Short mmCIF file of C-alpha atoms in Angstrom, two decimals:
data_model
loop_
_atom_site.label_atom_id
_atom_site.label_comp_id
_atom_site.label_asym_id
_atom_site.label_seq_id
_atom_site.Cartn_x
_atom_site.Cartn_y
_atom_site.Cartn_z
CA MET A 1 112.89 117.98 122.60
CA THR A 2 112.63 121.28 124.75
CA PRO A 3 114.60 124.44 125.16
CA ASP A 4 115.86 123.33 128.47
CA LEU A 5 117.50 120.37 126.73
CA VAL A 6 118.83 122.24 123.47
CA LYS A 7 120.57 124.70 125.87
CA ARG A 8 122.51 122.02 127.54
CA LEU A 9 123.72 120.64 124.44
CA GLY A 10 127.20 121.60 123.83
CA LEU A 11 129.92 120.42 121.23
CA VAL A 12 132.24 117.67 123.26
CA LYS A 13 134.39 116.60 120.16
CA GLU A 14 134.91 116.89 116.42
CA LEU A 15 136.37 113.55 114.76
CA GLU A 16 138.54 114.33 111.64
CA GLY A 17 139.40 111.63 109.37
CA HIS A 18 137.18 111.37 106.41
CA THR A 19 137.81 113.03 103.09
CA GLY A 20 134.45 112.98 101.96
CA CYS A 21 131.11 113.64 103.47
CA VAL A 22 129.77 111.77 106.28
CA ASN A 23 126.53 109.88 105.63
CA CYS A 24 126.16 107.49 108.54
CA ILE A 25 127.15 106.68 112.20
CA GLN A 26 126.49 104.49 114.39
CA TRP A 27 127.39 103.50 118.11
CA ASN A 28 128.01 100.06 119.08
CA SER A 29 125.67 98.14 121.63
CA ASN A 30 127.87 99.42 124.87
CA GLY A 31 128.27 103.03 123.39
CA ARG A 32 131.66 103.03 123.68
CA LEU A 33 132.76 102.40 119.64
CA LEU A 34 131.48 104.70 116.70
CA ALA A 35 131.40 103.32 113.18
CA SER A 36 131.12 106.03 110.46
CA GLY A 37 130.80 105.79 106.78
CA SER A 38 131.57 108.28 103.86
CA ASP A 39 131.62 109.19 100.45
CA ASP A 40 135.03 108.52 100.59
CA LYS A 41 134.25 104.77 100.68
CA THR A 42 135.86 104.16 103.94
CA VAL A 43 134.78 103.20 107.38
CA ILE A 44 136.45 104.62 110.33
CA VAL A 45 135.86 103.11 114.06
CA TRP A 46 136.27 105.70 116.80
CA ASP A 47 136.65 105.61 120.42
CA GLY A 48 133.54 107.73 121.19
CA LEU A 49 134.57 108.68 124.44
CA VAL A 50 138.16 110.28 124.08
CA GLY A 51 137.52 110.95 120.45
CA ARG A 52 140.35 109.06 118.83
CA ARG A 53 140.41 107.13 115.52
CA MET A 54 140.97 103.17 116.44
CA ALA A 55 140.97 101.84 112.65
CA ARG A 56 140.33 102.93 109.06
CA VAL A 57 138.92 100.13 106.72
CA GLU A 58 138.93 100.56 102.97
CA THR A 59 136.07 98.90 101.51
CA PRO A 60 135.26 97.34 98.11
CA HIS A 61 132.65 99.91 97.25
CA GLU A 62 132.57 102.21 94.43
CA GLY A 63 129.74 104.29 95.33
CA ASN A 64 128.95 106.67 98.39
CA ILE A 65 128.67 104.81 101.51
CA PHE A 66 125.07 105.48 103.06
CA SER A 67 124.66 102.59 105.98
CA VAL A 68 126.80 101.50 108.36
CA VAL A 69 125.80 98.88 111.22
CA TRP A 70 127.83 96.82 113.80
CA MET A 71 126.99 93.07 113.30
CA PRO A 72 125.34 91.20 116.42
CA GLY A 73 127.24 88.63 118.00
CA ALA A 74 130.84 89.24 116.63
CA ASP A 75 132.43 91.07 119.33
CA ASP A 76 132.82 94.50 117.88
CA GLN A 77 134.68 92.97 115.10
CA LEU A 78 132.37 92.84 112.12
CA VAL A 79 130.48 96.04 110.41
CA GLY A 80 128.12 95.81 107.82
CA THR A 81 127.98 98.53 105.17
CA GLY A 82 125.50 99.55 102.37
CA ALA A 83 126.38 101.99 99.11
CA GLY A 84 125.50 103.73 96.07
CA ASP A 85 126.96 100.95 94.02
CA CYS A 86 124.08 98.48 95.33
CA ARG A 87 126.51 96.56 97.09
CA VAL A 88 126.25 95.20 100.58
CA CYS A 89 129.42 94.16 102.38
CA VAL A 90 130.60 92.78 105.84
CA LEU A 91 133.98 93.74 107.28
CA ASN A 92 136.52 93.06 109.94
CA VAL A 93 137.55 96.33 111.23
CA GLU A 94 140.28 94.78 113.35
CA THR A 95 142.03 93.00 110.11
CA GLY A 96 140.43 95.47 107.46
CA ALA A 97 139.04 91.88 105.80
CA THR A 98 136.14 91.73 103.64
CA LEU A 99 134.20 88.88 104.86
CA LYS A 100 131.03 89.27 102.20
CA SER A 101 130.56 91.48 99.26
CA VAL A 102 127.60 91.29 97.00
CA ILE A 103 125.96 93.65 94.54
CA GLY A 104 122.57 92.52 96.22
CA HIS A 105 120.32 95.51 94.77
CA GLN A 106 119.29 97.05 91.44
CA GLY A 107 119.41 100.29 93.05
CA ARG A 108 121.30 102.39 95.72
CA VAL A 109 121.26 100.77 99.15
CA LYS A 110 120.16 103.49 101.62
CA ARG A 111 119.91 101.30 104.85
CA LEU A 112 121.08 98.47 106.84
CA THR A 113 119.59 97.10 110.14
CA THR A 114 120.28 94.06 112.45
CA ALA A 115 118.56 92.34 115.39
CA PRO A 116 120.29 91.64 118.60
CA ASP A 117 118.86 88.19 119.01
CA SER A 118 120.08 87.56 115.16
CA PRO A 119 123.74 87.25 115.07
CA GLY A 120 125.19 87.30 111.82
CA VAL A 121 122.20 88.67 110.07
CA VAL A 122 121.71 92.00 108.19
CA TRP A 123 118.86 93.45 106.40
CA SER A 124 119.14 95.77 103.76
CA GLY A 125 116.53 98.20 101.83
CA GLY A 126 117.11 99.48 98.39
CA GLU A 127 115.85 101.92 95.95
CA ASP A 128 114.64 98.78 93.78
CA GLY A 129 111.82 98.40 96.33
CA LEU A 130 113.40 95.40 98.12
CA VAL A 131 114.11 94.58 101.81
CA ARG A 132 116.77 91.60 101.74
CA GLN A 133 117.93 89.59 104.41
CA TRP A 134 121.45 88.30 104.35
CA ASP A 135 123.07 85.53 106.74
CA LEU A 136 126.71 85.21 106.89
CA ARG A 137 126.42 81.38 107.32
CA GLU A 138 124.86 81.29 103.62
CA ARG A 139 126.12 81.91 99.93
CA TRP A 140 125.59 85.50 99.10
CA SER A 141 124.31 86.22 95.48
CA MET A 142 121.87 88.50 93.60
CA ASP A 143 119.50 85.32 92.98
CA SER A 144 119.75 84.15 96.56
CA SER A 145 116.37 83.54 97.96
CA ASN A 146 116.22 86.15 100.52
CA VAL A 147 113.82 88.84 99.44
CA LEU A 148 111.63 89.48 102.45
CA VAL A 149 109.83 92.63 101.06
CA ASN A 150 109.04 93.70 97.59
CA LEU A 151 107.39 97.01 97.65
CA THR A 152 107.10 97.02 93.69
CA HIS A 153 104.44 94.53 94.23
CA HIS A 154 102.34 96.74 96.22
CA ALA A 155 103.05 100.46 95.83
CA GLY A 156 103.90 100.32 92.30
CA ARG A 157 106.82 100.05 90.07
CA GLY A 158 108.30 103.48 91.37
CA ALA A 159 108.53 102.02 95.05
CA GLU A 160 111.97 102.52 96.76
CA VAL A 161 112.89 101.49 99.95
CA LYS A 162 114.65 104.20 101.99
CA CYS A 163 115.30 103.25 105.27
CA VAL A 164 114.80 99.79 107.40
CA SER A 165 114.57 99.21 111.16
CA ILE A 166 114.03 96.29 113.44
CA CYS A 167 111.74 96.43 116.45
CA PRO A 168 114.54 95.81 119.55
CA SER A 169 111.82 94.37 121.80
CA ARG A 170 109.94 92.47 119.26
CA SER A 171 112.59 91.44 116.49
CA GLU A 172 109.85 89.64 114.20
CA LEU A 173 108.99 93.40 113.24
CA ILE A 174 110.60 95.16 110.79
CA ALA A 175 109.65 98.77 109.89
CA VAL A 176 109.86 100.11 105.93
CA GLY A 177 110.32 103.57 104.98
CA ALA A 178 109.83 104.65 101.59
CA ASN A 179 109.64 107.18 98.96
CA ASP A 180 105.76 107.83 100.27
CA PRO A 181 104.59 108.84 103.55
CA PHE A 182 103.74 105.49 104.96
CA VAL A 183 105.82 103.43 107.22
CA ARG A 184 104.98 99.84 106.88
CA VAL A 185 105.62 97.22 109.87
CA PHE A 186 106.16 93.56 108.53
CA ASP A 187 106.03 90.48 110.94
CA ARG A 188 109.07 88.47 109.50
CA ARG A 189 106.93 85.50 111.07
CA MET A 190 104.29 85.66 108.55
CA ILE A 191 106.71 86.24 105.26
CA THR A 192 108.60 83.80 103.64
CA CYS A 193 111.98 85.01 102.06
CA SER A 194 111.78 84.25 97.94
CA ARG A 195 113.94 84.59 94.89
CA LEU A 196 113.69 87.76 92.89
CA ASP A 197 111.17 87.05 90.11
CA PRO A 198 110.56 89.97 87.49
CA SER A 199 107.65 87.96 86.21
CA ALA A 200 105.79 87.03 89.14
CA ILE A 201 102.41 88.75 89.38
CA PRO A 202 102.33 91.21 92.14
CA ASP A 203 100.42 90.19 95.38
CA THR A 204 97.07 91.69 96.10
CA GLU A 205 97.90 92.21 99.62
CA CYS A 206 100.63 93.98 100.89
CA GLY A 207 101.39 91.84 103.94
CA ALA A 208 102.30 94.76 106.56
CA VAL A 209 100.66 94.34 109.68
CA ALA A 210 100.38 97.86 110.27
CA TYR A 211 100.67 101.43 108.71
CA PHE A 212 101.86 104.29 110.07
CA VAL A 213 101.16 108.05 108.37
CA PRO A 214 99.98 111.63 109.60
CA GLY A 215 96.64 111.45 108.80
CA HIS A 216 96.34 114.43 106.75
CA LEU A 217 99.05 113.31 104.35
CA PRO A 218 97.53 110.15 102.26
CA GLY A 219 96.07 111.34 98.79
CA VAL A 220 98.41 114.62 98.64
CA GLU A 221 101.64 113.46 97.45
CA ALA A 222 101.19 114.94 94.15
CA ALA A 223 100.53 118.28 95.92
CA PHE A 224 103.44 118.09 97.64
CA HIS A 225 105.57 116.83 94.57
CA ARG A 226 104.41 120.00 92.63
CA LYS A 227 105.84 121.76 95.38
CA LEU A 228 108.95 120.22 94.75
CA ARG A 229 108.69 118.71 98.31
CA PRO A 230 108.23 114.81 97.70
CA LEU A 231 107.08 113.05 100.79
CA THR A 232 109.75 110.45 101.52
CA SER A 233 110.79 108.64 104.85
CA THR A 234 114.52 109.40 105.17
CA TYR A 235 114.98 107.69 108.36
CA ILE A 236 113.34 105.55 111.00
CA THR A 237 114.20 104.08 114.14
CA TYR A 238 112.53 102.48 117.09
CA ASN A 239 113.47 103.49 120.83
CA LYS A 240 115.64 101.02 123.04
CA ASP A 241 112.34 99.56 124.27
CA GLY A 242 110.44 99.46 120.97
CA THR A 243 107.62 101.22 122.11
CA GLU A 244 108.35 104.49 119.90
CA LEU A 245 109.19 104.76 116.37
CA LEU A 246 110.59 107.81 115.20
CA CYS A 247 110.10 108.81 111.49
CA ASN A 248 112.06 111.68 109.59
CA LEU A 249 109.28 112.43 106.85
CA GLY A 250 111.65 114.43 104.13
CA GLY A 251 109.26 117.24 102.72
CA GLU A 252 107.26 117.71 105.87
CA GLN A 253 107.97 117.08 109.50
CA ILE A 254 109.60 114.83 112.22
CA TYR A 255 106.94 112.24 113.52
CA LEU A 256 106.69 110.32 116.50
CA TYR A 257 104.49 107.25 116.55
CA ASP A 258 103.65 105.77 119.92
CA LYS A 259 103.24 102.50 121.68
CA PHE A 260 99.23 103.22 121.69
CA ALA A 261 99.42 103.35 118.11
CA MET A 262 101.52 100.69 117.38
CA TYR A 263 100.14 97.82 120.05
CA SER A 264 96.40 98.79 120.15
CA THR A 265 94.09 95.99 119.30
CA SER A 266 91.11 98.15 119.50
CA ALA A 267 89.70 99.71 116.07
CA PRO A 268 90.98 103.02 114.70
CA ILE A 269 88.86 106.09 114.76
CA ASN A 270 86.54 105.73 111.41
CA LEU A 271 85.87 108.58 108.75
CA ALA A 272 82.62 109.07 110.86
CA VAL A 273 84.79 110.87 113.62
CA ILE A 274 82.07 113.31 114.75
CA GLN A 275 79.32 110.24 115.21
CA ASN A 276 82.07 108.74 117.63
CA CYS A 277 82.50 111.73 119.67
CA ASP A 278 78.46 112.00 119.89
CA LYS A 279 78.43 108.16 121.35
CA LYS A 280 79.39 107.31 124.68
CA GLN A 281 82.40 105.31 124.88
CA LEU A 282 84.41 103.64 127.66
CA PRO A 283 88.13 103.46 126.32
CA ALA A 284 90.55 101.11 127.49
CA ASN A 285 92.29 103.33 129.92
CA GLY A 286 88.69 103.18 132.10
CA PHE A 287 88.08 107.02 131.80
CA SER A 288 84.52 107.42 131.20
CA ASN A 289 82.18 110.64 130.32
CA ASN A 290 80.29 110.57 133.75
CA GLY A 291 77.67 112.99 133.79
CA ARG A 292 76.80 112.84 130.38
CA LYS A 293 72.97 113.49 129.48
CA ASN A 294 72.00 112.71 125.98
CA GLY A 295 75.31 114.35 124.90
CA GLN A 296 74.14 117.91 125.89
CA SER A 297 75.26 118.70 129.39
CA ARG A 298 78.91 119.36 130.06
CA THR A 299 80.82 117.07 131.97
CA ALA A 300 82.20 118.75 135.36
CA PHE A 301 86.02 118.63 135.75
CA LYS A 302 87.94 119.62 138.73
CA ASN A 303 89.77 123.04 138.74
CA LEU A 304 93.13 122.98 137.24
CA PRO A 305 95.99 122.97 139.84
CA SER A 306 97.56 126.19 140.37
CA ASP A 307 100.77 125.35 138.54
CA VAL A 308 99.04 124.32 135.46
CA GLU A 309 96.50 127.18 135.79
CA ALA A 310 99.51 129.60 135.60
CA LEU A 311 100.91 128.06 132.42
CA LYS A 312 97.36 128.22 131.05
CA LEU A 313 96.90 131.66 131.75
CA GLU A 314 100.73 132.59 130.44
CA ALA A 315 99.50 130.48 127.35
CA ASN A 316 96.64 132.85 126.87
CA SER A 317 98.60 135.76 127.04
CA GLU A 318 100.84 134.77 124.11
CA PHE A 319 97.85 133.74 122.02
CA GLU A 320 96.28 137.04 122.57
CA ALA A 321 99.45 138.52 121.79
CA GLN A 322 99.57 136.22 118.58
CA ASP A 323 102.73 134.44 119.57
CA TYR A 324 101.27 131.47 118.65
CA SER A 325 104.37 128.98 118.81
CA LYS A 326 105.18 130.29 122.41
CA ALA A 327 101.50 129.71 123.23
CA VAL A 328 101.60 126.12 121.57
CA TYR A 329 105.10 125.25 123.63
CA LEU A 330 103.31 126.73 126.78
CA TYR A 331 100.21 124.56 126.39
CA ASN A 332 102.42 121.65 126.04
CA GLN A 333 104.10 122.38 129.42
CA ALA A 334 100.67 122.69 131.07
CA ILE A 335 99.55 119.64 129.52
CA SER A 336 102.61 117.41 130.63
CA HIS A 337 102.29 119.18 134.19
CA HIS A 338 98.41 117.84 134.35
CA ALA A 339 98.16 114.40 135.72
CA THR A 340 94.90 113.75 133.23
CA PRO A 341 93.72 114.84 130.03
CA HIS A 342 91.80 117.98 130.30
CA PRO A 343 89.30 119.36 127.65
CA ILE A 344 89.92 123.13 128.29
CA LEU A 345 94.00 122.46 127.58
CA CYS A 346 93.08 120.31 124.52
CA GLY A 347 90.84 123.07 123.23
CA ASN A 348 93.08 126.00 123.79
CA ARG A 349 95.94 124.21 122.10
CA ALA A 350 94.08 123.53 118.86
CA ALA A 351 93.20 127.16 118.81
CA ALA A 352 96.69 128.08 119.00
CA LEU A 353 97.71 125.22 116.23
CA MET A 354 95.19 126.61 113.96
CA LYS A 355 96.44 129.96 114.03
CA ARG A 356 100.08 129.18 113.75
CA LYS A 357 99.30 126.88 110.56
CA TRP A 358 103.02 125.24 110.29
CA ASP A 359 102.74 122.02 108.63
CA GLY A 360 100.75 119.43 109.82
CA ASP A 361 99.31 121.96 112.41
CA ILE A 362 95.72 121.74 111.17
CA TYR A 363 95.80 118.07 111.45
CA ALA A 364 97.19 118.36 115.08
CA ALA A 365 94.36 120.57 115.85
CA PHE A 366 91.81 118.46 114.32
CA ARG A 367 93.55 115.79 116.98
CA ASP A 368 93.12 117.89 119.67
CA CYS A 369 89.49 118.58 118.90
CA LEU A 370 88.60 115.09 119.33
CA SER A 371 90.59 114.66 122.50
CA ALA A 372 88.48 117.48 123.92
CA LEU A 373 84.99 116.26 122.62
CA PHE A 374 85.76 112.45 124.01
CA LEU A 375 86.34 114.48 127.26
CA ASP A 376 83.53 116.72 126.98
CA PRO A 377 81.06 115.68 124.40
CA GLY A 378 79.19 119.08 124.75
CA HIS A 379 82.21 121.01 124.06
CA ILE A 380 80.85 123.44 121.68
CA LYS A 381 84.15 125.30 120.38
CA ALA A 382 85.56 122.13 119.76
CA HIS A 383 83.23 120.77 117.99
CA LEU A 384 83.32 124.09 115.77
CA ARG A 385 86.65 123.86 115.55
CA LEU A 386 86.70 120.56 114.56
CA ALA A 387 84.30 121.49 111.41
CA GLN A 388 87.19 124.04 110.21
CA CYS A 389 89.67 121.72 110.67
CA LEU A 390 88.16 119.09 108.56
CA THR A 391 87.05 121.85 105.89
CA GLU A 392 90.85 122.86 106.02
CA LEU A 393 92.05 119.45 105.71
CA ASP A 394 89.67 119.08 102.34
CA TRP A 395 87.56 116.22 104.33
CA LEU A 396 84.57 118.26 103.08
CA PRO A 397 81.79 115.05 103.41
CA GLU A 398 83.29 114.82 106.95
CA ALA A 399 83.08 118.64 107.72
CA THR A 400 79.42 118.29 106.31
CA LYS A 401 78.73 115.44 108.88
CA CYS A 402 80.46 117.59 111.37
CA LEU A 403 77.98 120.62 111.01
CA ASP A 404 74.90 118.43 110.37
CA ASN A 405 75.83 116.64 113.87
CA PHE A 406 76.18 120.25 115.47
CA LYS A 407 72.60 121.11 114.40
CA LEU A 408 71.17 118.19 115.78
CA LYS A 409 73.18 118.29 118.96
CA HIS A 410 72.87 122.11 119.59
CA PRO A 411 69.83 123.54 117.91
CA GLU A 412 69.83 126.34 119.95
CA HIS A 413 73.09 127.51 118.59
CA LYS A 414 72.74 126.89 114.82
CA LYS A 415 72.39 130.56 114.27
CA SER A 416 75.26 131.90 116.12
CA ALA A 417 78.00 133.85 114.49
CA ALA A 418 80.30 131.08 114.86
CA PHE A 419 78.49 128.19 113.16
CA THR A 420 77.32 130.44 110.17
CA GLN A 421 80.94 131.23 109.90
CA ARG A 422 81.74 127.35 109.71
CA GLU A 423 78.85 126.86 107.05
CA ILE A 424 80.12 129.81 104.86
CA ASP A 425 83.66 128.36 104.93
CA LEU A 426 82.44 125.12 104.19
CA ASN A 427 80.32 126.43 101.30
CA ALA A 428 83.02 128.25 99.68
CA ALA A 429 85.19 125.10 99.80
CA LEU A 430 82.76 122.95 98.19
CA GLU A 431 82.23 125.61 95.28
CA LYS A 432 85.90 125.85 94.87
CA LYS A 433 86.15 121.93 94.55
CA SER A 434 82.98 122.02 92.23
CA ALA A 435 84.79 124.61 90.04
CA ALA A 436 87.83 122.55 89.74
CA SER A 437 86.19 119.27 88.86
CA ASN A 438 84.09 121.35 86.07
CA ARG A 439 87.65 122.78 84.64
CA THR A 440 89.51 119.20 84.73
CA GLY A 441 86.39 117.31 83.66
CA ALA A 442 86.80 114.93 86.53
CA ALA A 443 83.87 112.87 87.26
CA ALA A 444 84.40 112.40 90.62
CA SER A 445 81.59 114.56 92.82
CA SER A 446 82.79 117.55 94.30
CA ALA A 447 82.45 116.18 97.54
CA SER A 448 84.34 112.94 97.27
CA PRO A 449 87.90 112.82 98.94
CA PRO A 450 91.38 113.30 96.94
CA PRO A 451 91.64 110.03 94.87
CA ALA A 452 94.34 107.40 95.89
CA SER A 453 97.75 107.63 94.48
CA SER A 454 98.74 104.14 94.73
CA PRO A 455 97.14 100.45 94.93
CA VAL A 456 98.04 100.70 99.04
CA LEU A 457 96.37 104.33 99.41
CA SER A 458 93.29 103.22 97.71
CA GLN A 459 92.52 100.84 100.38
CA TYR A 460 92.47 103.53 103.10
CA SER A 461 91.15 106.86 103.62
CA ALA A 462 92.99 109.62 105.61
CA ALA A 463 91.10 108.79 108.80
CA SER A 464 92.03 105.03 108.91
CA PHE A 465 95.42 106.12 109.81
CA LEU A 466 94.17 107.92 112.79
CA ARG A 467 95.59 106.41 116.03
CA SER A 468 93.58 104.30 117.89
CA ASP A 469 90.81 105.33 120.87
CA ASP A 470 93.47 103.89 123.37
CA ASP A 471 95.55 106.89 122.32
CA GLN A 472 93.43 109.76 123.27
CA VAL A 473 94.60 109.90 126.92
CA GLU A 474 97.75 111.42 125.79
CA ALA A 475 96.37 113.96 123.43
CA MET A 476 97.51 117.27 124.02
CA ASP A 477 95.91 120.54 123.04
CA SER A 478 94.17 123.69 124.80
CA ASP A 479 90.75 125.68 124.67
CA ASP A 480 89.03 128.36 126.68
CA ASP A 481 87.34 127.87 129.99
CA SER A 482 83.93 128.38 128.72
CA ASP A 483 82.03 127.83 125.36
CA ASP A 484 79.36 130.40 126.25
CA ASP A 485 80.88 133.22 124.14
CA ALA A 486 81.11 130.79 120.96
CA VAL A 487 77.43 130.85 120.55
CA ARG A 488 76.86 134.57 121.41
CA PRO A 489 76.25 137.20 118.74
CA PRO A 490 79.29 139.38 117.57
CA SER A 491 77.41 142.63 119.23
CA SER A 492 78.07 141.06 122.52
CA PRO A 493 81.60 140.50 122.98
CA ILE A 494 82.87 138.64 126.27
CA LEU A 495 86.37 138.03 127.44
CA HIS A 496 86.74 134.70 129.27
CA PRO A 497 88.28 134.63 132.67
CA GLY A 498 91.07 132.68 131.28
CA GLY A 499 92.05 135.82 129.52
CA ILE A 500 91.11 134.41 125.77
CA SER A 501 88.15 136.44 123.98
CA SER A 502 85.89 135.04 121.82
CA ARG A 503 88.01 133.60 118.95
CA LEU A 504 85.94 130.66 117.47
CA GLY A 505 83.86 133.08 115.56
CA ASN A 506 86.73 134.66 113.77
CA ILE A 507 89.20 131.85 114.05
CA SER A 508 88.87 131.13 110.28
CA SER A 509 87.80 134.77 108.87
CA GLU A 510 90.99 136.61 110.21
#
């Protein structure tokens, strides 16, 4: 989403016909017909190209319609609906007849999904924590053996399914969003549908083949609840190729998980992130850190192309003017114009994100610092900014390891103003956490990470959900042309050729 794209958007038609809020819409497979569901408990089919109403269907629903889907293999005659009355229906939009209707959940049905290669089958997700599979060829009832996923067995009794989506290119994969920050992806080939049994013993294994979550969110759900901003996946959808998964995370931001995260087979970045950055690695894309000697010498990089350099200098100017949003936007443009990742651009965007501090910005800066260090293991500013990000994310054991590694790697700079400031910030955070633990009588060490809030979370730490090493090639952030001033005393201020003055030492103290 770019400003140029937004400027090109314009209102073409307003379709009027419902007497209540319109909660859901969906195009048919060829993009001609549009189905809409509403609080007025009706479904309307529109000719989306000319804006003409073609059919209005009264449904058996007694609650607001939250989801409408076209049934595959039915020549655009059948739609499925799910509503707040816990009911799932299949309707013939030409005749208005109801083919199937069942109270299939014990909570509101929030989302339906279908697969192009599975005609007559629809999956429903409800706030009772269930994902159920309905087949037009079978009898529909509450006690049908069609429970595909029961989140209450894995995420606790309060788990609710808010959205579901089938991967178009791999229809065996179904993504499930819930009332937590995680998107779980299940492989239907590995699951046997079963009957709902409230007395069944919960499984010890969730059965998901993948979890997706922004790495800064696991363990902080309670804090968001206290702010009246519960983290809930309100909508998820794949792109047409099934290579990207978009998630609207209520209470925070919109996130896009890409094909590198979804299909990578390499091990994820573990908690010892800094140790990984200090090791020589050969990622799957074949890019190597040639020229590195004992992790000390800087890797030689070609000068940025003139158009990228111009964007970088413009972004640097916006950074100096404290317009950090504009700086981030320009750094993004510079990175998209550059054919390969570059540590300068990665480091600079990290600096701008750390200053802007929108929701998720510190974690994004953390990822950019990792990208910069992956490309240039001797990047001093990225290393120190990484420590600051870890401190602000409250990942204090990792921040401690990061600074310890910095002292080993750059002993000549451990008395610099920038490093000293990082230590001061970390010690203050440790003391604050220790004081909070003492007040609450918590038995955990002041350096331990936040406790997990669910059985699923207890299996992972925040960094367990970082994208894999393959993904580093697409990381985007930015930094100065030189690290020299990061380790100079404050008495000798230096301006970078790129236009950003010595910011590292005061990035956390301003």
